[in-house]
Amino acid sequence: MIQPFDDTYFMKKALQEAQMAFDKGEVPVGAVVVLKDQIIARAHNLTETLNDVTAHAEMQAFTAAADFLGGKYLKECTLYVTLEPCQMCAGASYWTQIGKIVYGAPEPQRGFVNLNTKLHPKTKVVSGVLGDECSKLLKKFFIEKRNLN
Amino acid sequence: MIQPFDDTYFMKKALQEAQMAFDKGEVPVGAVVVLKDQIIARAHNLTETLNDVTAHAEMQAFTAAADFLGGKYLKECTLYVTLEPCQMCAGASYWTQIGKIVYGAPEPQRGFVNLNTKLHPKTKVVSGVLGDECSKLLKKFFIEKRNLN
């Protein structure tokens, strides 16, 4: 059976968001929040534009999803994000009680996995979905940035 | 020499913010960000009012302080907060590179200390300033809430 709405499908949507960040000169990270195969929030990193280190894609996506639902908790939702969440974003996910986190590229230094950030016990994690594409966009950003400086 | 602007002075200001949260039916946590003895941001927990689990006092205070300074980093600043920060807020503090965090009441279950959230290497931590007063307000809130239900 064909499943058009799989993890790859939604990660592509998160990658589109990451590309929007890239085009603005932001570290290219994008995220979508999905509920029952529907995207209820889209966001990309805006730390430079908003001059705010808390404006990671995931933080904005959580806020937007809760706003859409009219409830603080995202128990039935899945977060798709192109880069492994940091401590702040993983810590925020704990409070949302989100059902699932799917991320693309790993972040061994500042990601929640190696830093052992505690997720909500009901949150499942899937990693590496379109990981190469997600990494490639990030690498392209940092190479271009280095060449400009 | 009398030092009117010590940690106790600024924690009292954070407690005033916590009282404002209490008066709104929010878990009473307050925060201020201080730069050279000047309060540059004040905030209190607004998770219920904004229907947003990311609306902790510290997150709002970081955003407001960066907005005030016109720069993302808070290297010369001190955060005063009535409750030990959670993983999300401590994770956010990492990105702000804040110089110092002073907190009141401990939070053994969900606080950053026992959960080993990584702070920025330059961030100093002071705990227990007006700890009893900060705890008392939180306890009062939860007792009143229990009696209402």
PDB file of C-alpha atoms in Angstrom, chain A residues 25-132:
ATOM      1  CA  GLY A  25      21.099  34.051   6.083  1.00  0.00           C
ATOM      2  CA  GLU A  26      19.942  32.047   9.098  1.00  0.00           C
ATOM      3  CA  VAL A  27      21.471  28.718  10.161  1.00  0.00           C
ATOM      4  CA  PRO A  28      19.212  26.496   8.021  1.00  0.00           C
ATOM      5  CA  VAL A  29      17.027  24.501  10.402  1.00  0.00           C
ATOM      6  CA  GLY A  30      13.354  23.919   9.685  1.00  0.00           C
ATOM      7  CA  ALA A  31      10.513  22.205  11.520  1.00  0.00           C
ATOM      8  CA  VAL A  32       6.896  21.194  11.099  1.00  0.00           C
ATOM      9  CA  VAL A  33       4.429  19.807  13.623  1.00  0.00           C
ATOM     10  CA  VAL A  34       2.034  17.177  12.306  1.00  0.00           C
ATOM     11  CA  LEU A  35      -1.240  15.913  13.744  1.00  0.00           C
ATOM     12  CA  LYS A  36      -3.038  13.057  11.982  1.00  0.00           C
ATOM     13  CA  ASP A  37      -1.185  13.615   8.691  1.00  0.00           C
ATOM     14  CA  GLN A  38      -1.919  17.355   8.772  1.00  0.00           C
ATOM     15  CA  ILE A  39       0.755  20.003   9.202  1.00  0.00           C
ATOM     16  CA  ILE A  40      -0.474  22.301  11.981  1.00  0.00           C
ATOM     17  CA  ALA A  41       2.693  24.412  12.375  1.00  0.00           C
ATOM     18  CA  ARG A  42       5.695  25.359  10.231  1.00  0.00           C
ATOM     19  CA  ALA A  43       8.748  27.302  11.370  1.00  0.00           C
ATOM     20  CA  HIS A  44      12.383  27.964  10.654  1.00  0.00           C
ATOM     21  CA  ASN A  45      15.272  29.302  12.638  1.00  0.00           C
ATOM     22  CA  LEU A  46      15.015  33.078  13.102  1.00  0.00           C
ATOM     23  CA  THR A  47      17.684  33.777  15.727  1.00  0.00           C
ATOM     24  CA  GLU A  48      19.431  36.447  13.631  1.00  0.00           C
ATOM     25  CA  THR A  49      16.273  38.071  12.250  1.00  0.00           C
ATOM     26  CA  LEU A  50      14.659  38.282  15.682  1.00  0.00           C
ATOM     27  CA  ASN A  51      17.935  38.840  17.517  1.00  0.00           C
ATOM     28  CA  ASP A  52      16.857  36.113  19.909  1.00  0.00           C
ATOM     29  CA  VAL A  53      18.714  32.889  20.695  1.00  0.00           C
ATOM     30  CA  THR A  54      15.438  31.271  21.765  1.00  0.00           C
ATOM     31  CA  ALA A  55      13.952  31.599  18.249  1.00  0.00           C
ATOM     32  CA  HIS A  56      14.921  28.088  17.150  1.00  0.00           C
ATOM     33  CA  ALA A  57      12.613  26.433  14.619  1.00  0.00           C
ATOM     34  CA  GLU A  58      11.315  23.919  17.163  1.00  0.00           C
ATOM     35  CA  MET A  59      10.426  26.551  19.793  1.00  0.00           C
ATOM     36  CA  GLN A  60       8.388  28.526  17.309  1.00  0.00           C
ATOM     37  CA  ALA A  61       6.763  25.354  15.972  1.00  0.00           C
ATOM     38  CA  PHE A  62       5.704  24.289  19.485  1.00  0.00           C
ATOM     39  CA  THR A  63       4.218  27.704  20.220  1.00  0.00           C
ATOM     40  CA  ALA A  64       2.402  27.805  16.871  1.00  0.00           C
ATOM     41  CA  ALA A  65       1.065  24.244  17.229  1.00  0.00           C
ATOM     42  CA  ALA A  66      -0.264  24.894  20.736  1.00  0.00           C
ATOM     43  CA  ASP A  67      -1.847  28.096  19.485  1.00  0.00           C
ATOM     44  CA  PHE A  68      -3.516  26.216  16.610  1.00  0.00           C
ATOM     45  CA  LEU A  69      -4.823  23.489  18.918  1.00  0.00           C
ATOM     46  CA  GLY A  70      -5.899  25.815  21.699  1.00  0.00           C
ATOM     47  CA  GLY A  71      -4.191  23.520  24.217  1.00  0.00           C
ATOM     48  CA  LYS A  72      -0.717  23.484  25.696  1.00  0.00           C
ATOM     49  CA  TYR A  73       0.019  19.789  25.095  1.00  0.00           C
ATOM     50  CA  LEU A  74       1.021  18.127  21.838  1.00  0.00           C
ATOM     51  CA  LYS A  75       0.563  14.504  22.943  1.00  0.00           C
ATOM     52  CA  GLU A  76      -0.812  13.275  19.597  1.00  0.00           C
ATOM     53  CA  CYS A  77       1.629  15.298  17.484  1.00  0.00           C
ATOM     54  CA  THR A  78       4.942  14.634  15.782  1.00  0.00           C
ATOM     55  CA  LEU A  79       7.740  17.180  15.437  1.00  0.00           C
ATOM     56  CA  TYR A  80       9.795  16.907  12.243  1.00  0.00           C
ATOM     57  CA  VAL A  81      13.007  18.901  12.450  1.00  0.00           C
ATOM     58  CA  THR A  82      15.991  18.902  10.115  1.00  0.00           C
ATOM     59  CA  LEU A  83      18.624  18.990  12.892  1.00  0.00           C
ATOM     60  CA  GLU A  84      18.795  17.112  16.182  1.00  0.00           C
ATOM     61  CA  PRO A  85      17.214  19.379  18.827  1.00  0.00           C
ATOM     62  CA  CYS A  86      19.406  21.141  21.393  1.00  0.00           C
ATOM     63  CA  GLN A  87      18.900  21.021  25.178  1.00  0.00           C
ATOM     64  CA  MET A  88      16.535  24.002  25.095  1.00  0.00           C
ATOM     65  CA  CYS A  89      14.303  22.556  22.395  1.00  0.00           C
ATOM     66  CA  ALA A  90      14.370  19.021  23.809  1.00  0.00           C
ATOM     67  CA  GLY A  91      13.588  20.540  27.223  1.00  0.00           C
ATOM     68  CA  ALA A  92      10.654  22.393  25.682  1.00  0.00           C
ATOM     69  CA  SER A  93       9.452  19.148  24.082  1.00  0.00           C
ATOM     70  CA  TYR A  94       9.338  17.626  27.576  1.00  0.00           C
ATOM     71  CA  TRP A  95       6.790  20.230  28.620  1.00  0.00           C
ATOM     72  CA  THR A  96       4.698  19.774  25.457  1.00  0.00           C
ATOM     73  CA  GLN A  97       4.555  16.000  26.074  1.00  0.00           C
ATOM     74  CA  ILE A  98       4.882  15.595  22.306  1.00  0.00           C
ATOM     75  CA  GLY A  99       4.227  12.065  21.028  1.00  0.00           C
ATOM     76  CA  LYS A 100       7.137  11.763  18.607  1.00  0.00           C
ATOM     77  CA  ILE A 101      10.240  13.598  17.444  1.00  0.00           C
ATOM     78  CA  VAL A 102      11.710  12.831  14.024  1.00  0.00           C
ATOM     79  CA  TYR A 103      14.986  14.534  13.189  1.00  0.00           C
ATOM     80  CA  GLY A 104      17.302  14.573  10.201  1.00  0.00           C
ATOM     81  CA  ALA A 105      20.959  15.438  10.784  1.00  0.00           C
ATOM     82  CA  PRO A 106      22.706  14.520  14.048  1.00  0.00           C
ATOM     83  CA  GLU A 107      24.269  17.230  16.275  1.00  0.00           C
ATOM     84  CA  PRO A 108      26.846  15.367  18.377  1.00  0.00           C
ATOM     85  CA  GLN A 109      28.168  18.478  20.191  1.00  0.00           C
ATOM     86  CA  ARG A 110      25.055  20.403  21.132  1.00  0.00           C
ATOM     87  CA  GLY A 111      22.271  17.929  20.490  1.00  0.00           C
ATOM     88  CA  PHE A 112      20.088  16.445  23.210  1.00  0.00           C
ATOM     89  CA  VAL A 113      21.233  12.834  22.678  1.00  0.00           C
ATOM     90  CA  ASN A 114      24.847  13.184  23.805  1.00  0.00           C
ATOM     91  CA  LEU A 115      23.917  15.852  26.371  1.00  0.00           C
ATOM     92  CA  ASN A 116      21.359  13.469  27.889  1.00  0.00           C
ATOM     93  CA  THR A 117      18.478  15.927  27.976  1.00  0.00           C
ATOM     94  CA  LYS A 118      15.454  14.219  29.500  1.00  0.00           C
ATOM     95  CA  LEU A 119      12.507  13.795  27.145  1.00  0.00           C
ATOM     96  CA  HIS A 120       8.952  13.127  28.263  1.00  0.00           C
ATOM     97  CA  PRO A 121       8.597   9.378  28.905  1.00  0.00           C
ATOM     98  CA  LYS A 122       5.912   9.127  26.206  1.00  0.00           C
ATOM     99  CA  THR A 123       8.006  10.815  23.475  1.00  0.00           C
ATOM    100  CA  LYS A 124       9.332   8.447  20.789  1.00  0.00           C
ATOM    101  CA  VAL A 125      12.388   9.431  18.750  1.00  0.00           C
ATOM    102  CA  VAL A 126      13.304   8.615  15.150  1.00  0.00           C
ATOM    103  CA  SER A 127      16.614   9.897  13.761  1.00  0.00           C
ATOM    104  CA  GLY A 128      18.351  10.140  10.408  1.00  0.00           C
ATOM    105  CA  VAL A 129      15.328  10.758   8.159  1.00  0.00           C
ATOM    106  CA  LEU A 130      16.758  12.560   5.088  1.00  0.00           C
ATOM    107  CA  GLY A 131      19.819  13.059   7.286  1.00  0.00           C
ATOM    108  CA  ASP A 132      22.178  13.580   4.330  1.00  0.00           C
TER     109      ASP A 132
END
